[in-house]
N, CA, C and O atoms as a CHARMM CRD file, in Angstrom:
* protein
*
  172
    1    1 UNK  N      3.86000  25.99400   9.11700 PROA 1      0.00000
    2    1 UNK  CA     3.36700  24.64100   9.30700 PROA 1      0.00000
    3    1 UNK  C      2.59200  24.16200   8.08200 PROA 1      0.00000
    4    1 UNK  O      2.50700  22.98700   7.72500 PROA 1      0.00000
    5    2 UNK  N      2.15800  24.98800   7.61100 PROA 2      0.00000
    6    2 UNK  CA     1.02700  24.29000   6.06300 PROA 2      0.00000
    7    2 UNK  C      2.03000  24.25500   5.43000 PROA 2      0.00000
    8    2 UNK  O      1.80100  23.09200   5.10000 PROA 2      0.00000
    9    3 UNK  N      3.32300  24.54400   4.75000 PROA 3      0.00000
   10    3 UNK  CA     4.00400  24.27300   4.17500 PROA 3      0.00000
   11    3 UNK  C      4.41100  23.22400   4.35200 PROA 3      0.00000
   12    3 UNK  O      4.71500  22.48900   3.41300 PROA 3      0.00000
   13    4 UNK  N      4.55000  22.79000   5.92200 PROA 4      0.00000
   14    4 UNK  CA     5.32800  21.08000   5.48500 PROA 4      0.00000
   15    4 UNK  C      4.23100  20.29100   5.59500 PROA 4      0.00000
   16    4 UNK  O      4.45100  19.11400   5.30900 PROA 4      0.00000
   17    5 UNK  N      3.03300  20.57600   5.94300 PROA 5      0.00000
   18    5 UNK  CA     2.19100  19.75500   5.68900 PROA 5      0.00000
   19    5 UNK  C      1.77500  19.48000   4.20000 PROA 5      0.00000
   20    5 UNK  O      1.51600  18.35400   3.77500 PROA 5      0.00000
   21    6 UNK  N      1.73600  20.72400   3.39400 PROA 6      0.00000
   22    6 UNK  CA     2.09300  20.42900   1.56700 PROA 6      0.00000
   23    6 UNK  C      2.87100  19.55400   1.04800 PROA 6      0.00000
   24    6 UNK  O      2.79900  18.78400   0.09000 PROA 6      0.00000
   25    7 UNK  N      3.68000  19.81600   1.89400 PROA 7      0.00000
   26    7 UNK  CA     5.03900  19.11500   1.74100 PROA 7      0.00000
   27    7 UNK  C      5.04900  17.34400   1.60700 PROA 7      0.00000
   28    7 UNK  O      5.29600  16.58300   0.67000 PROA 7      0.00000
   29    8 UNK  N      4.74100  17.18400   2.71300 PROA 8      0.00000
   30    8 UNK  CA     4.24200  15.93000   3.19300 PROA 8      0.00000
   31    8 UNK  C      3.32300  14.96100   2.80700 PROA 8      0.00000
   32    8 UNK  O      3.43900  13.74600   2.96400 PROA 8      0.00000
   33    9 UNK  N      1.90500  15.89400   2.01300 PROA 9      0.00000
   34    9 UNK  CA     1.58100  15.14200   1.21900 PROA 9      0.00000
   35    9 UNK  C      1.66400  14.93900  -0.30600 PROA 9      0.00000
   36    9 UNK  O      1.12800  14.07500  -1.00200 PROA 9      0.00000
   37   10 UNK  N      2.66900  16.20500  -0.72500 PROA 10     0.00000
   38   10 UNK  CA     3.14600  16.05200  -1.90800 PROA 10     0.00000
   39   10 UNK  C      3.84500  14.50100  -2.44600 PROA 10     0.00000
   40   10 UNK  O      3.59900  13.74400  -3.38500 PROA 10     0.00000
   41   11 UNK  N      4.88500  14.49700  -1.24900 PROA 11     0.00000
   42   11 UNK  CA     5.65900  13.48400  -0.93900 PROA 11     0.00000
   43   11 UNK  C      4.89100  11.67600  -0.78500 PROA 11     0.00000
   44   11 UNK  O      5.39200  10.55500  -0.86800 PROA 11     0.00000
   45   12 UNK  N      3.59300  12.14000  -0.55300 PROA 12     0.00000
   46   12 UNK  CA     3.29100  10.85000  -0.10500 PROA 12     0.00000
   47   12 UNK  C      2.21100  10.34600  -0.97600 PROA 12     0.00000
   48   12 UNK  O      1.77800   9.19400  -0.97800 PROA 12     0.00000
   49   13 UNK  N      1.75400  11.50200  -1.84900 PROA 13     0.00000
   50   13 UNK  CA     1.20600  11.59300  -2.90700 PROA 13     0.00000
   51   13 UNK  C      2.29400  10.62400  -4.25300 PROA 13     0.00000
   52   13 UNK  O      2.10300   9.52100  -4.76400 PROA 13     0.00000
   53   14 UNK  N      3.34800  11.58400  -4.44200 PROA 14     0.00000
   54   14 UNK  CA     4.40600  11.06400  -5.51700 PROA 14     0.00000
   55   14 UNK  C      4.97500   9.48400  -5.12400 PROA 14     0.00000
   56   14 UNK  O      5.21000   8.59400  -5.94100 PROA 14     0.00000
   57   15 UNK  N      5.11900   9.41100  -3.70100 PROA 15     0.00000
   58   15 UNK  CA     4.89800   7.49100  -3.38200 PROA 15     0.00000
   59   15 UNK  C      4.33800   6.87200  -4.02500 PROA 15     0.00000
   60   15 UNK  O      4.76200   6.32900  -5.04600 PROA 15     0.00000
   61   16 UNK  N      3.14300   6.80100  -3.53500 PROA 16     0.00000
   62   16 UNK  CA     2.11700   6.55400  -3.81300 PROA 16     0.00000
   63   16 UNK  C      1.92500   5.66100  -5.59600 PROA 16     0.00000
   64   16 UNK  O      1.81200   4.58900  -6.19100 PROA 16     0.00000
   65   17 UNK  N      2.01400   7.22500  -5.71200 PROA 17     0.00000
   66   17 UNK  CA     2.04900   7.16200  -7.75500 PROA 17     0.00000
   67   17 UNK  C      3.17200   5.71100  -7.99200 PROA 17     0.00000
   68   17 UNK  O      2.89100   4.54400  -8.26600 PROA 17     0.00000
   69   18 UNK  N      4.32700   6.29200  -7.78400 PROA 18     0.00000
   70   18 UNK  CA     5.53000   5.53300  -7.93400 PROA 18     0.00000
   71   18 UNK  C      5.14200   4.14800  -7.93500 PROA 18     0.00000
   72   18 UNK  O      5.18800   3.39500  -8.90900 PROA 18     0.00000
   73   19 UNK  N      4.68200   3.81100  -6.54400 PROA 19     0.00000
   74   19 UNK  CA     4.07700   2.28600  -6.72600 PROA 19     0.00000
   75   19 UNK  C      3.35200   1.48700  -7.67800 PROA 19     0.00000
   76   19 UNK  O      3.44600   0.37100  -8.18800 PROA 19     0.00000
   77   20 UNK  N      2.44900   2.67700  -7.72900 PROA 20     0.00000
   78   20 UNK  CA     1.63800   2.07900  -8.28200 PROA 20     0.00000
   79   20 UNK  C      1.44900   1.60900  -9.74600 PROA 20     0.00000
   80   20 UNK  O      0.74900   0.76500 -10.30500 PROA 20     0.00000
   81   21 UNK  N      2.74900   2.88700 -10.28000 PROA 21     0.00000
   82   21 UNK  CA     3.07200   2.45800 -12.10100 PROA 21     0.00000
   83   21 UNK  C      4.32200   1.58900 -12.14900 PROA 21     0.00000
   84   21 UNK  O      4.69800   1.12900 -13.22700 PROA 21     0.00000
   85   22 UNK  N      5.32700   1.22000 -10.41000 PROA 22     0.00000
   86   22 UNK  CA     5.99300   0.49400 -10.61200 PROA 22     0.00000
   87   22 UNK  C      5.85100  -1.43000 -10.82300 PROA 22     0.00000
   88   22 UNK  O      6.61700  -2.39100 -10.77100 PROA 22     0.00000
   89   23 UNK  N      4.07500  -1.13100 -11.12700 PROA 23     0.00000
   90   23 UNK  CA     3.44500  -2.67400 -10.62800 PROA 23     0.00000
   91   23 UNK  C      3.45400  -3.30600  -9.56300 PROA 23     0.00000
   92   23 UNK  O      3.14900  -4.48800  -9.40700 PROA 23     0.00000
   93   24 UNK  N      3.81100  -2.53700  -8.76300 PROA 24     0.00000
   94   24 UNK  CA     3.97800  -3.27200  -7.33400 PROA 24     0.00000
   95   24 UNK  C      3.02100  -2.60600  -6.47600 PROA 24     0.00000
   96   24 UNK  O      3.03000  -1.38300  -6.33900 PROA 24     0.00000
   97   25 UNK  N      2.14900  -3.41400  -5.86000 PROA 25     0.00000
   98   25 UNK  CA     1.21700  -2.39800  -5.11800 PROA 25     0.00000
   99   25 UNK  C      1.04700  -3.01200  -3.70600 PROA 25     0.00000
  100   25 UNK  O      0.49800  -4.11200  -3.65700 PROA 25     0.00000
  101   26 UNK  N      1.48200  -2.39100  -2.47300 PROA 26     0.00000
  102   26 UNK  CA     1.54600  -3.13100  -1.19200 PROA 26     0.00000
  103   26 UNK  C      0.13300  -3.48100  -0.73400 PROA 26     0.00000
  104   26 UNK  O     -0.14600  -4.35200   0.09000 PROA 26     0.00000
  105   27 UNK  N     -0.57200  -2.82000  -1.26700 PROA 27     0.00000
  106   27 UNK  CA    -2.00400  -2.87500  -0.63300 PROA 27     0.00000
  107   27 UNK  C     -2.71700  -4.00600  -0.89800 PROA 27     0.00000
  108   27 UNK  O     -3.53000  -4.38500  -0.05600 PROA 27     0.00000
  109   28 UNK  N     -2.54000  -4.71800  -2.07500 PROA 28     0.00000
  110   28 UNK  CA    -2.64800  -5.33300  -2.76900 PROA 28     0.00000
  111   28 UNK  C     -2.10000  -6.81400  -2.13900 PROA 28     0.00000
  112   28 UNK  O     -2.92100  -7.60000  -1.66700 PROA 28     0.00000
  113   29 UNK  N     -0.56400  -7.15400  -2.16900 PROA 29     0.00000
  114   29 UNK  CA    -0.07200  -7.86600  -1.38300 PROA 29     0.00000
  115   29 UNK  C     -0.89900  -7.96300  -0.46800 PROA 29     0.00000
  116   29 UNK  O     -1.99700  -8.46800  -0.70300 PROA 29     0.00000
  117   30 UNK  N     -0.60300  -7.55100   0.65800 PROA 30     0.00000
  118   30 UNK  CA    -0.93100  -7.59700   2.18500 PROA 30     0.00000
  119   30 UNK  C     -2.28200  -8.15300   1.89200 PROA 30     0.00000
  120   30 UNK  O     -2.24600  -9.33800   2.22400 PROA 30     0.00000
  121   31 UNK  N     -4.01800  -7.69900   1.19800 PROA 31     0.00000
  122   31 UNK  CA    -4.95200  -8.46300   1.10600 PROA 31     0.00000
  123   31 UNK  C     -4.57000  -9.97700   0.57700 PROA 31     0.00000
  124   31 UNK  O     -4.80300 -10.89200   1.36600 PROA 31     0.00000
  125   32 UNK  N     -4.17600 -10.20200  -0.30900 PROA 32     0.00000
  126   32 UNK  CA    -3.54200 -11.67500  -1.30400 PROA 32     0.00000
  127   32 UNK  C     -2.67600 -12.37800  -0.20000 PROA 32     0.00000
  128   32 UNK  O     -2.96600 -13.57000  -0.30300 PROA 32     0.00000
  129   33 UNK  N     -1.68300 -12.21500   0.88400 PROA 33     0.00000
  130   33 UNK  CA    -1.38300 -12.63500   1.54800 PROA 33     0.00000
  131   33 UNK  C     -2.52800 -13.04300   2.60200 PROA 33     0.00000
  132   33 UNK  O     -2.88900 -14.21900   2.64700 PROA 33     0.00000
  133   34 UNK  N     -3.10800 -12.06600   3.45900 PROA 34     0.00000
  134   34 UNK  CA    -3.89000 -12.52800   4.31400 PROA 34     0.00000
  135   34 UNK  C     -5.08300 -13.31900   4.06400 PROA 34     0.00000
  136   34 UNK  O     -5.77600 -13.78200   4.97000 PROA 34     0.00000
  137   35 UNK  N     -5.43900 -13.54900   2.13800 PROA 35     0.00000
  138   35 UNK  CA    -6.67000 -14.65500   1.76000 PROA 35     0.00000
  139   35 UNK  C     -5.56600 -15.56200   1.22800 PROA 35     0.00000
  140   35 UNK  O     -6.32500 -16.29800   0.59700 PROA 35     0.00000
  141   36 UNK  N     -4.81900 -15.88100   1.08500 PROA 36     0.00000
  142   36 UNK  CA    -3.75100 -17.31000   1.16900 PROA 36     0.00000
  143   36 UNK  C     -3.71800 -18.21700   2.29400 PROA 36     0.00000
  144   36 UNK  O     -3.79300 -19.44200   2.20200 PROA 36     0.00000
  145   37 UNK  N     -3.55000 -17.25600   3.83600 PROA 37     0.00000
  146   37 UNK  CA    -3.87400 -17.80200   4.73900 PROA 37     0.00000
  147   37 UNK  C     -4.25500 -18.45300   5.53100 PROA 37     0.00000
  148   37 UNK  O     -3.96000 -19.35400   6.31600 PROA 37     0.00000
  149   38 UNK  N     -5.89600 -17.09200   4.79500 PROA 38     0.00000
  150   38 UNK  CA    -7.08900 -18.11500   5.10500 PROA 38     0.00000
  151   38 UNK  C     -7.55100 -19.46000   4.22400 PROA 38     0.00000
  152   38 UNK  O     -7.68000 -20.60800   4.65000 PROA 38     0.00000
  153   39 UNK  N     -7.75300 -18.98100   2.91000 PROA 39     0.00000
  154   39 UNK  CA    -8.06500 -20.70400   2.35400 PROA 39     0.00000
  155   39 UNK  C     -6.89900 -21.85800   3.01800 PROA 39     0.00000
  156   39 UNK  O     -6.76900 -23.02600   2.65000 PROA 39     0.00000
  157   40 UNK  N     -6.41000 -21.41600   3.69000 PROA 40     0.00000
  158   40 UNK  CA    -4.61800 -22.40000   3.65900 PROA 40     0.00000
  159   40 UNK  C     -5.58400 -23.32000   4.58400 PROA 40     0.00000
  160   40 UNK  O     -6.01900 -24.47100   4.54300 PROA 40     0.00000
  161   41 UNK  N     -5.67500 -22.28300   5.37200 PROA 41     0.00000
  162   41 UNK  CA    -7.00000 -22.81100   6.98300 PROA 41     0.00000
  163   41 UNK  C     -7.70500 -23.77800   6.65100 PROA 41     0.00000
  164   41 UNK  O     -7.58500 -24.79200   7.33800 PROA 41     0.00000
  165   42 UNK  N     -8.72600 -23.79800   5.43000 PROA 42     0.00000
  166   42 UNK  CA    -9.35200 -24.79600   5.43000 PROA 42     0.00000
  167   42 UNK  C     -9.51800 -25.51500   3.89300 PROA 42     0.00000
  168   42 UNK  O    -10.49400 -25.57200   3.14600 PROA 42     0.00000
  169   43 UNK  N     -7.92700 -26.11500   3.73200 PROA 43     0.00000
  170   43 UNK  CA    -7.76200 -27.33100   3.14000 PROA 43     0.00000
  171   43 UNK  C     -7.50500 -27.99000   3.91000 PROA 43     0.00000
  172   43 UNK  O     -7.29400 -29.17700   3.66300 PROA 43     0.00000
């Protein structure tokens, strides 16, 4: 079992990375979307 748990976050580790030197960062989005929203609200 610790092996695929290594495993698993090896994997989610190397994601991770990927994103993040691919300039694209979801985390990122998703905040910038949900404050678009809101200022949208009150114009």
């Amino acid at each position: 079992m610790t092996e695929y748990a290594l495993l698993l976050a090896a994997v989610a580790l190397a994601g991770y990375g990927m994103t993040a030197t691919a300039g694209y960062n979801f985390t990122d989005d998703a905040i910038m979307d949900v404050f678009a929203k809101v200022s949208a609200l009150f114009q």
